[in-house]
């Protein structure tokens, strides 16, 4: 699952052209440079792969690594970063649980001249963040909502509304949540305004629909209560879900309420991350869509960034305006996400070598 794809190889080429990729051991007189990595949780398969990929890529550069998982607990993660700074790591790579939790600890990193890279999720409120590597989070939200309105037939006019929809968002402490939500709502809003889409619960403000720590059980509970309160006499046609783990919880609630049988098909349910349980659900005709984010590419881009900053060089970036963390715009490298459904999962996920056929059995 971690072999390099053609796309990743193309990124490697692009990055190598713009960087001088010196060996890590040249970094200083202290021998092998060491990199501290912290990832949010092992609950979700994607972060396990992210951690493994980062370690592999950095090893390829000759770095030693310390990889920690934070059990989705902001305090634990801050403590991990503190320990890494005390150990004298040469750079930090942080995929944050709570993007706002790092202001104090990272001022210590800054004083110690330790470069900081935000991985996938932007760290907010700290001017110690040097670079950000992520996927195009605006495109992720767009792809989810585009899929939803296309499948309902609203785009080419093949079907007329009104259709019912409910909207879910990710964790309030994750900066990505707002990006996914706002991009998706820009697509959905015109249909809500003209009455083609009806949110029967009326819950569409971000504050009302977030899901703490992206937890599938929290999403399942909210879906149960929405169905009990607003859909006893109405059918639900679509659910905007921002993440696979939540989508599966939502589908569980829907099935409990009688959806998923011939007379009452499941609504369209979106997702994100192309996690194996969700791909299997797509193959079974339950979850409708996910957004594939090749974590191998993200690890590759980030490890090139690390190697550049450790050597005092400027890494390759392709966005200098989108991600203001409250102190400054953080120079960013954005990777394209890909919308995946029953029609293209084989081509996108199997032919690219991201998954083996046996992973999906
Ligand atoms: C977001 C990330 C998504 C998904 C989600 C839940 O920050 O961008 O891809 O993984 O967290 O883990």
Tab-separated table of C-alpha atoms and ligand atoms in Angstrom:
chain	number	residue	atom	x	y	z
A	1	UNK	CA	0.000	0.000	0.000
A	2	UNK	CA	2.935	2.309	0.346
A	3	UNK	CA	4.564	1.925	-3.040
A	4	UNK	CA	5.025	5.175	-4.903
A	5	UNK	CA	2.447	6.050	-7.527
A	6	UNK	CA	3.135	7.681	-10.874
A	7	UNK	CA	1.654	10.867	-9.461
A	8	UNK	CA	3.932	10.650	-6.462
A	9	UNK	CA	6.875	10.034	-8.758
A	10	UNK	CA	5.927	13.177	-10.672
A	11	UNK	CA	5.883	15.126	-7.425
A	12	UNK	CA	9.287	13.725	-6.547
A	13	UNK	CA	10.654	14.928	-9.855
A	14	UNK	CA	9.124	18.368	-9.446
A	15	UNK	CA	10.437	18.704	-5.949
A	16	UNK	CA	13.900	17.418	-6.779
A	17	UNK	CA	14.176	19.971	-9.557
A	18	UNK	CA	13.458	22.831	-7.224
A	19	UNK	CA	15.379	21.580	-4.238
A	20	UNK	CA	18.839	20.550	-3.423
A	21	UNK	CA	18.204	17.313	-1.609
A	22	UNK	CA	21.343	16.920	0.420
A	23	UNK	CA	21.797	13.875	2.601
A	24	UNK	CA	20.583	14.315	6.140
A	25	UNK	CA	23.920	13.340	7.562
A	26	UNK	CA	25.422	16.463	6.003
A	27	UNK	CA	23.090	18.547	8.142
A	28	UNK	CA	25.455	19.218	10.958
A	29	UNK	CA	28.322	18.004	12.947
A	30	UNK	CA	26.035	16.041	15.303
A	31	UNK	CA	25.519	13.139	12.906
A	32	UNK	CA	22.052	11.938	11.903
A	33	UNK	CA	19.436	14.616	12.261
A	34	UNK	CA	16.277	13.600	14.082
A	35	UNK	CA	12.711	14.564	13.289
A	36	UNK	CA	9.793	14.576	15.740
A	37	UNK	CA	6.434	13.582	14.297
A	38	UNK	CA	3.101	13.582	16.085
A	39	UNK	CA	-0.142	12.305	14.599
A	40	UNK	CA	-3.622	12.737	16.108
A	41	UNK	CA	-4.992	9.220	16.536
A	42	UNK	CA	-4.746	5.569	15.664
A	43	UNK	CA	-8.532	5.216	15.588
A	44	UNK	CA	-8.598	6.035	11.915
A	45	UNK	CA	-6.607	3.976	9.386
A	46	UNK	CA	-5.457	7.038	7.475
A	47	UNK	CA	-3.326	8.462	10.310
A	48	UNK	CA	-1.648	5.104	10.842
A	49	UNK	CA	-0.647	5.125	7.187
A	50	UNK	CA	0.399	8.794	7.421
A	51	UNK	CA	2.724	8.024	10.340
A	52	UNK	CA	4.272	4.981	8.662
A	53	UNK	CA	4.735	6.822	5.381
A	54	UNK	CA	6.438	9.774	7.097
A	55	UNK	CA	8.863	7.510	8.936
A	56	UNK	CA	9.671	5.627	5.710
A	57	UNK	CA	10.227	8.761	3.650
A	58	UNK	CA	12.395	10.435	6.282
A	59	UNK	CA	14.419	7.251	6.700
A	60	UNK	CA	14.992	7.408	2.960
A	61	UNK	CA	16.678	10.768	3.542
A	62	UNK	CA	18.767	9.273	6.342
A	63	UNK	CA	16.911	10.890	9.252
A	64	UNK	CA	16.058	9.244	12.503
A	65	UNK	CA	12.479	9.764	13.646
A	66	UNK	CA	10.328	9.807	16.759
A	67	UNK	CA	6.678	9.103	15.910
A	68	UNK	CA	3.970	9.646	18.512
A	69	UNK	CA	0.180	9.316	18.414
A	70	UNK	CA	-1.842	11.640	20.637
A	71	UNK	CA	-4.975	9.550	21.312
A	72	UNK	CA	-6.986	12.517	20.055
A	73	UNK	CA	-6.057	14.402	23.222
A	74	UNK	CA	-4.704	17.961	22.764
A	75	UNK	CA	-2.800	17.978	26.081
A	76	UNK	CA	-1.083	14.692	25.316
A	77	UNK	CA	0.019	16.082	21.981
A	78	UNK	CA	1.419	19.278	23.481
A	79	UNK	CA	3.356	17.168	26.006
A	80	UNK	CA	4.735	15.066	23.161
A	81	UNK	CA	5.935	18.152	21.325
A	82	UNK	CA	7.458	19.543	24.518
A	83	UNK	CA	9.448	16.319	24.997
A	84	UNK	CA	10.643	16.396	21.387
A	85	UNK	CA	11.863	19.971	21.805
A	86	UNK	CA	13.659	18.984	25.025
A	87	UNK	CA	15.262	16.080	23.139
A	88	UNK	CA	16.643	18.566	20.631
A	89	UNK	CA	14.934	17.344	17.459
A	90	UNK	CA	15.988	19.109	14.262
A	91	UNK	CA	12.444	19.647	12.976
A	92	UNK	CA	8.857	19.029	14.042
A	93	UNK	CA	6.030	17.643	11.927
A	94	UNK	CA	2.653	18.078	13.599
A	95	UNK	CA	-0.773	16.826	12.528
A	96	UNK	CA	-2.709	18.546	15.276
A	97	UNK	CA	-5.644	17.333	17.321
A	98	UNK	CA	-6.577	20.879	18.334
A	99	UNK	CA	-5.029	23.451	16.009
A	100	UNK	CA	-5.116	26.145	18.703
A	101	UNK	CA	-3.275	24.223	21.412
A	102	UNK	CA	0.327	24.906	20.367
A	103	UNK	CA	0.920	28.621	20.859
A	104	UNK	CA	3.060	28.320	24.025
A	105	UNK	CA	4.909	25.139	23.270
A	106	UNK	CA	5.875	26.269	19.787
A	107	UNK	CA	7.306	29.526	21.049
A	108	UNK	CA	9.855	27.238	22.723
A	109	UNK	CA	10.526	25.557	19.378
A	110	UNK	CA	11.075	28.968	17.843
A	111	UNK	CA	13.531	30.020	20.540
A	112	UNK	CA	15.412	26.767	19.940
A	113	UNK	CA	15.412	27.380	16.148
A	114	UNK	CA	13.494	24.183	15.474
A	115	UNK	CA	11.531	24.433	12.221
A	116	UNK	CA	7.854	23.464	12.426
A	117	UNK	CA	5.744	21.969	9.648
A	118	UNK	CA	1.983	21.675	9.943
A	119	UNK	CA	0.918	18.344	8.468
A	120	UNK	CA	-2.535	18.144	6.840
A	121	UNK	CA	-4.154	20.332	9.556
A	122	UNK	CA	-3.052	23.919	10.061
A	123	UNK	CA	-1.754	24.985	13.484
A	124	UNK	CA	-3.431	28.254	14.428
A	125	UNK	CA	-2.287	31.261	16.437
A	126	UNK	CA	1.438	30.462	16.405
A	127	UNK	CA	4.017	32.357	14.369
A	128	UNK	CA	6.464	29.471	14.853
A	129	UNK	CA	4.829	27.507	12.012
A	130	UNK	CA	7.141	27.652	8.985
A	131	UNK	CA	5.338	25.595	6.338
A	132	UNK	CA	2.134	23.684	5.737
A	133	UNK	CA	1.674	20.549	3.619
A	134	UNK	CA	-1.891	19.468	2.909
A	135	UNK	CA	-4.456	18.589	0.275
A	136	UNK	CA	-6.549	21.216	-1.424
A	137	UNK	CA	-9.200	21.382	1.289
A	138	UNK	CA	-11.453	23.659	-0.750
A	139	UNK	CA	-11.559	21.088	-3.544
A	140	UNK	CA	-12.409	18.354	-1.021
A	141	UNK	CA	-15.593	20.155	0.087
A	142	UNK	CA	-16.469	20.999	-3.511
A	143	UNK	CA	-16.055	17.417	-4.660
A	144	UNK	CA	-18.337	16.117	-1.898
A	145	UNK	CA	-21.106	18.621	-2.645
A	146	UNK	CA	-20.715	18.363	-6.446
A	147	UNK	CA	-21.147	14.610	-6.203
A	148	UNK	CA	-24.258	15.036	-4.084
A	149	UNK	CA	-26.067	17.465	-6.410
A	150	UNK	CA	-24.985	15.552	-9.512
A	151	UNK	CA	-26.287	12.261	-8.141
A	152	UNK	CA	-29.588	13.849	-7.213
A	153	UNK	CA	-29.875	14.945	-10.836
A	154	UNK	CA	-30.010	18.637	-9.990
A	155	UNK	CA	-27.069	19.653	-12.141
A	156	UNK	CA	-28.156	18.432	-15.572
A	157	UNK	CA	-31.830	18.878	-14.697
A	158	UNK	CA	-32.585	15.173	-15.154
A	159	UNK	CA	-34.553	15.246	-11.897
A	160	UNK	CA	-36.430	18.044	-10.249
A	161	UNK	CA	-36.328	18.681	-6.537
A	162	UNK	CA	-37.204	19.211	-3.889
A	163	UNK	CA	-34.858	16.732	-2.259
A	164	UNK	CA	-34.114	16.508	1.433
A	165	UNK	CA	-30.560	16.739	2.709
A	166	UNK	CA	-28.816	16.920	6.081
A	167	UNK	CA	-25.378	18.410	6.560
A	168	UNK	CA	-22.593	17.218	8.890
A	169	UNK	CA	-19.265	18.913	9.616
A	170	UNK	CA	-16.000	17.740	11.203
A	171	UNK	CA	-14.387	18.658	14.506
A	172	UNK	CA	-14.640	22.306	15.530
A	173	UNK	CA	-10.993	22.372	16.673
A	174	UNK	CA	-9.699	21.333	13.239
A	175	UNK	CA	-9.121	24.203	10.808
A	176	UNK	CA	-9.927	21.897	7.876
A	177	UNK	CA	-13.510	21.588	9.082
A	178	UNK	CA	-14.361	25.153	8.097
A	179	UNK	CA	-12.670	24.770	4.705
A	180	UNK	CA	-14.582	21.588	3.817
A	181	UNK	CA	-17.861	23.023	5.100
A	182	UNK	CA	-17.654	26.408	3.409
A	183	UNK	CA	-16.587	24.951	0.072
A	184	UNK	CA	-19.428	22.400	0.156
A	185	UNK	CA	-22.026	24.968	1.204
A	186	UNK	CA	-21.035	27.282	-1.668
A	187	UNK	CA	-22.183	24.466	-3.968
A	188	UNK	CA	-25.327	23.545	-1.992
A	189	UNK	CA	-26.568	27.028	-1.055
A	190	UNK	CA	-28.049	28.027	-4.450
A	191	UNK	CA	-30.190	24.864	-4.411
A	192	UNK	CA	-31.237	25.490	-0.813
A	193	UNK	CA	-32.216	29.040	-1.763
A	194	UNK	CA	-34.299	28.018	-4.771
A	195	UNK	CA	-36.003	25.224	-2.805
A	196	UNK	CA	-34.532	22.270	-4.736
A	197	UNK	CA	-32.781	21.169	-1.546
A	198	UNK	CA	-34.530	21.181	1.805
A	199	UNK	CA	-32.667	20.804	5.104
A	200	UNK	CA	-35.656	19.701	7.194
A	201	UNK	CA	-33.829	20.086	10.511
A	202	UNK	CA	-32.896	23.651	9.593
A	203	UNK	CA	-29.438	22.896	11.029
A	204	UNK	CA	-26.856	24.286	8.681
A	205	UNK	CA	-24.743	26.788	10.622
A	206	UNK	CA	-21.316	25.344	11.247
A	207	UNK	CA	-21.570	25.660	15.057
A	208	UNK	CA	-24.705	23.471	15.051
A	209	UNK	CA	-23.372	20.623	12.945
A	210	UNK	CA	-19.777	19.964	14.040
A	211	UNK	CA	-18.688	16.515	15.239
A	212	UNK	CA	-16.161	16.421	18.067
A	213	UNK	CA	-12.927	14.645	16.993
A	214	UNK	CA	-14.660	13.444	13.810
A	215	UNK	CA	-16.171	10.633	15.882
A	216	UNK	CA	-18.392	8.180	13.979
A	217	UNK	CA	-20.432	7.440	17.109
A	218	UNK	CA	-21.169	11.146	17.623
A	219	UNK	CA	-22.299	11.383	13.985
A	220	UNK	CA	-24.422	8.258	14.362
A	221	UNK	CA	-26.174	9.742	17.397
A	222	UNK	CA	-26.921	13.005	15.616
A	223	UNK	CA	-28.236	11.126	12.564
A	224	UNK	CA	-30.500	9.032	14.821
A	225	UNK	CA	-31.914	12.117	16.437
A	226	UNK	CA	-32.398	13.956	13.121
A	227	UNK	CA	-34.277	10.958	11.730
A	228	UNK	CA	-36.469	10.704	14.837
A	229	UNK	CA	-37.249	14.414	14.876
A	230	UNK	CA	-37.654	15.289	11.197
A	231	UNK	CA	-38.032	12.214	9.010
A	232	UNK	CA	-40.731	10.044	10.530
A	233	UNK	CA	-43.043	11.076	7.676
A	234	UNK	CA	-40.459	12.161	5.129
A	235	UNK	CA	-37.734	10.445	3.188
A	236	UNK	CA	-34.120	11.602	3.492
A	237	UNK	CA	-32.435	11.806	0.079
A	238	UNK	CA	-28.855	12.847	0.826
A	239	UNK	CA	-26.329	13.410	3.612
A	240	UNK	CA	-23.241	15.573	3.280
A	241	UNK	CA	-20.659	13.801	5.431
A	242	UNK	CA	-17.105	15.145	5.482
A	243	UNK	CA	-15.230	12.003	6.578
A	244	UNK	CA	-15.490	8.227	6.070
A	245	UNK	CA	-15.520	7.344	9.786
A	246	UNK	CA	-18.555	9.578	10.225
A	247	UNK	CA	-20.221	8.319	7.040
A	248	UNK	CA	-20.233	4.768	8.382
A	249	UNK	CA	-21.820	5.921	11.663
A	250	UNK	CA	-24.434	7.841	9.688
A	251	UNK	CA	-25.211	4.777	7.549
A	252	UNK	CA	-25.616	2.677	10.698
A	253	UNK	CA	-28.265	5.101	11.986
A	254	UNK	CA	-30.004	5.141	8.608
A	255	UNK	CA	-30.195	1.355	8.489
A	256	UNK	CA	-31.568	1.302	12.023
A	257	UNK	CA	-34.322	3.557	10.712
A	258	UNK	CA	-35.220	1.185	7.898
A	259	UNK	CA	-33.123	2.564	5.047
A	260	UNK	CA	-31.122	0.268	2.809
A	261	UNK	CA	-33.884	-2.051	1.585
A	262	UNK	CA	-35.375	-2.197	-1.947
A	263	UNK	CA	-38.387	0.001	-1.168
A	264	UNK	CA	-36.332	2.451	0.852
A	265	UNK	CA	-32.816	2.918	-0.534
A	266	UNK	CA	-30.094	4.612	1.489
A	267	UNK	CA	-29.652	8.315	0.831
A	268	UNK	CA	-26.567	9.517	-1.030
A	269	UNK	CA	-23.803	9.689	1.592
A	270	UNK	CA	-20.459	11.353	0.868
A	271	UNK	CA	-17.140	10.865	2.687
A	272	UNK	CA	-13.413	11.493	2.718
A	273	UNK	CA	-10.107	9.598	3.044
A	274	UNK	CA	-10.816	6.450	1.029
A	275	UNK	CA	-10.479	4.294	4.128
A	276	UNK	CA	-10.819	0.561	3.517
A	277	UNK	CA	-14.093	0.064	5.465
A	278	UNK	CA	-15.659	2.844	3.395
A	279	UNK	CA	-14.376	1.503	0.081
A	280	UNK	CA	-15.937	-1.826	1.018
A	281	UNK	CA	-19.157	0.023	1.850
A	282	UNK	CA	-19.013	1.737	-1.574
A	283	UNK	CA	-18.480	-1.648	-3.241
A	284	UNK	CA	-21.558	-2.928	-1.352
A	285	UNK	CA	-23.622	0.014	-2.627
A	286	UNK	CA	-24.020	1.677	0.794
A	287	UNK	CA	-21.701	4.714	1.127
A	288	UNK	CA	-21.892	6.580	-2.177
A	289	UNK	CA	-18.636	8.489	-2.433
A	290	UNK	CA	-15.359	9.340	-0.745
A	291	UNK	CA	-12.510	11.733	-1.438
A	292	UNK	CA	-9.200	9.997	-2.001
A	293	UNK	CA	-6.183	11.745	-0.522
A	294	UNK	CA	-2.984	9.883	-1.304
A	295	UNK	CA	-1.188	9.971	2.045
A	296	UNK	CA	1.956	8.667	0.326
A	297	UNK	CA	2.156	11.896	-1.636
A	298	UNK	CA	1.619	13.995	1.472
A	299	UNK	CA	4.425	12.170	3.273
A	300	UNK	CA	6.668	12.607	0.264
A	301	UNK	CA	6.023	16.334	-0.002
A	302	UNK	CA	6.441	16.807	3.746
A	303	UNK	CA	9.687	14.873	3.921
A	304	UNK	CA	11.134	17.030	1.120
A	305	UNK	CA	10.018	20.070	3.105
A	306	UNK	CA	11.726	18.726	6.207
A	307	UNK	CA	14.907	18.064	4.317
A	308	UNK	CA	14.921	21.599	2.923
A	309	UNK	CA	14.271	23.392	6.199
A	310	UNK	CA	16.816	21.300	8.076
A	311	UNK	CA	19.392	22.487	5.551
A	312	UNK	CA	18.203	26.067	5.741
A	313	UNK	CA	16.790	25.904	2.202
A	314	UNK	CA	13.371	27.013	0.935
A	315	UNK	CA	11.069	24.073	0.165
A	316	UNK	CA	8.826	23.888	-2.889
A	317	UNK	CA	5.429	25.443	-2.239
A	318	UNK	CA	2.473	26.140	-4.523
A	319	UNK	CA	0.172	28.309	-2.406
A	320	UNK	CA	0.981	31.564	-0.648
A	321	UNK	CA	-2.460	33.038	-0.014
A	322	UNK	CA	-5.025	30.546	1.309
A	323	UNK	CA	-3.838	29.544	4.766
A	324	UNK	CA	-3.565	32.407	7.232
A	325	UNK	CA	-3.121	30.921	10.705
A	326	UNK	CA	-3.965	34.150	12.501
A	327	UNK	CA	-0.348	35.322	12.682
A	328	UNK	CA	0.641	35.202	8.984
A	329	UNK	CA	-0.077	33.362	5.758
A	330	UNK	CA	1.721	30.035	5.989
A	331	UNK	CA	3.491	28.994	2.758
A	332	UNK	CA	1.808	25.785	1.673
A	333	UNK	CA	2.133	22.834	-0.677
A	334	UNK	CA	-1.314	21.672	-1.811
A	335	UNK	CA	-2.007	18.245	-3.319
A	336	UNK	CA	-5.094	17.509	-5.410
A	337	UNK	CA	-7.766	15.239	-3.921
A	338	UNK	CA	-9.797	12.883	-6.144
A	339	UNK	CA	-13.507	12.052	-5.865
A	340	UNK	CA	-14.056	8.294	-5.776
A	341	UNK	CA	-17.236	6.282	-6.166
A	342	UNK	CA	-18.363	2.865	-7.377
A	343	UNK	CA	-17.557	3.815	-10.961
A	344	UNK	CA	-13.876	4.682	-10.546
A	345	UNK	CA	-12.561	3.133	-7.322
A	346	UNK	CA	-10.794	0.312	-9.173
A	347	UNK	CA	-8.956	2.644	-11.473
A	348	UNK	CA	-8.062	5.216	-8.821
A	349	UNK	CA	-7.283	3.007	-5.843
A	350	UNK	CA	-6.241	-0.356	-7.255
A	351	UNK	CA	-4.540	0.530	-10.534
A	352	UNK	CA	-2.498	3.175	-8.696
A	353	UNK	CA	-1.313	0.567	-6.197
A	354	UNK	CA	-2.773	2.485	-3.227
A	355	UNK	CA	-4.630	-0.670	-2.240
A	356	UNK	CA	-4.192	-4.265	-3.266
A	357	UNK	CA	-7.236	-6.221	-4.377
A	358	UNK	CA	-6.821	-8.398	-1.280
A	359	UNK	CA	-7.100	-5.287	0.966
A	360	UNK	CA	-10.671	-4.927	-0.220
A	361	UNK	CA	-11.774	-8.551	0.250
B	1	LIG	C1	-9.079	16.099	8.710
B	1	LIG	C2	-8.442	15.516	7.487
B	1	LIG	C3	-9.395	14.536	6.851
B	1	LIG	C4	-9.852	13.496	7.848
B	1	LIG	C5	-10.292	14.117	9.145
B	1	LIG	C6	-10.568	13.097	10.217
B	1	LIG	O1	-8.236	17.015	9.291
B	1	LIG	O2	-8.087	16.523	6.576
B	1	LIG	O3	-8.764	13.931	5.747
B	1	LIG	O4	-8.810	12.589	8.061
B	1	LIG	O5	-9.338	15.041	9.615
B	1	LIG	O6	-9.416	12.385	10.549
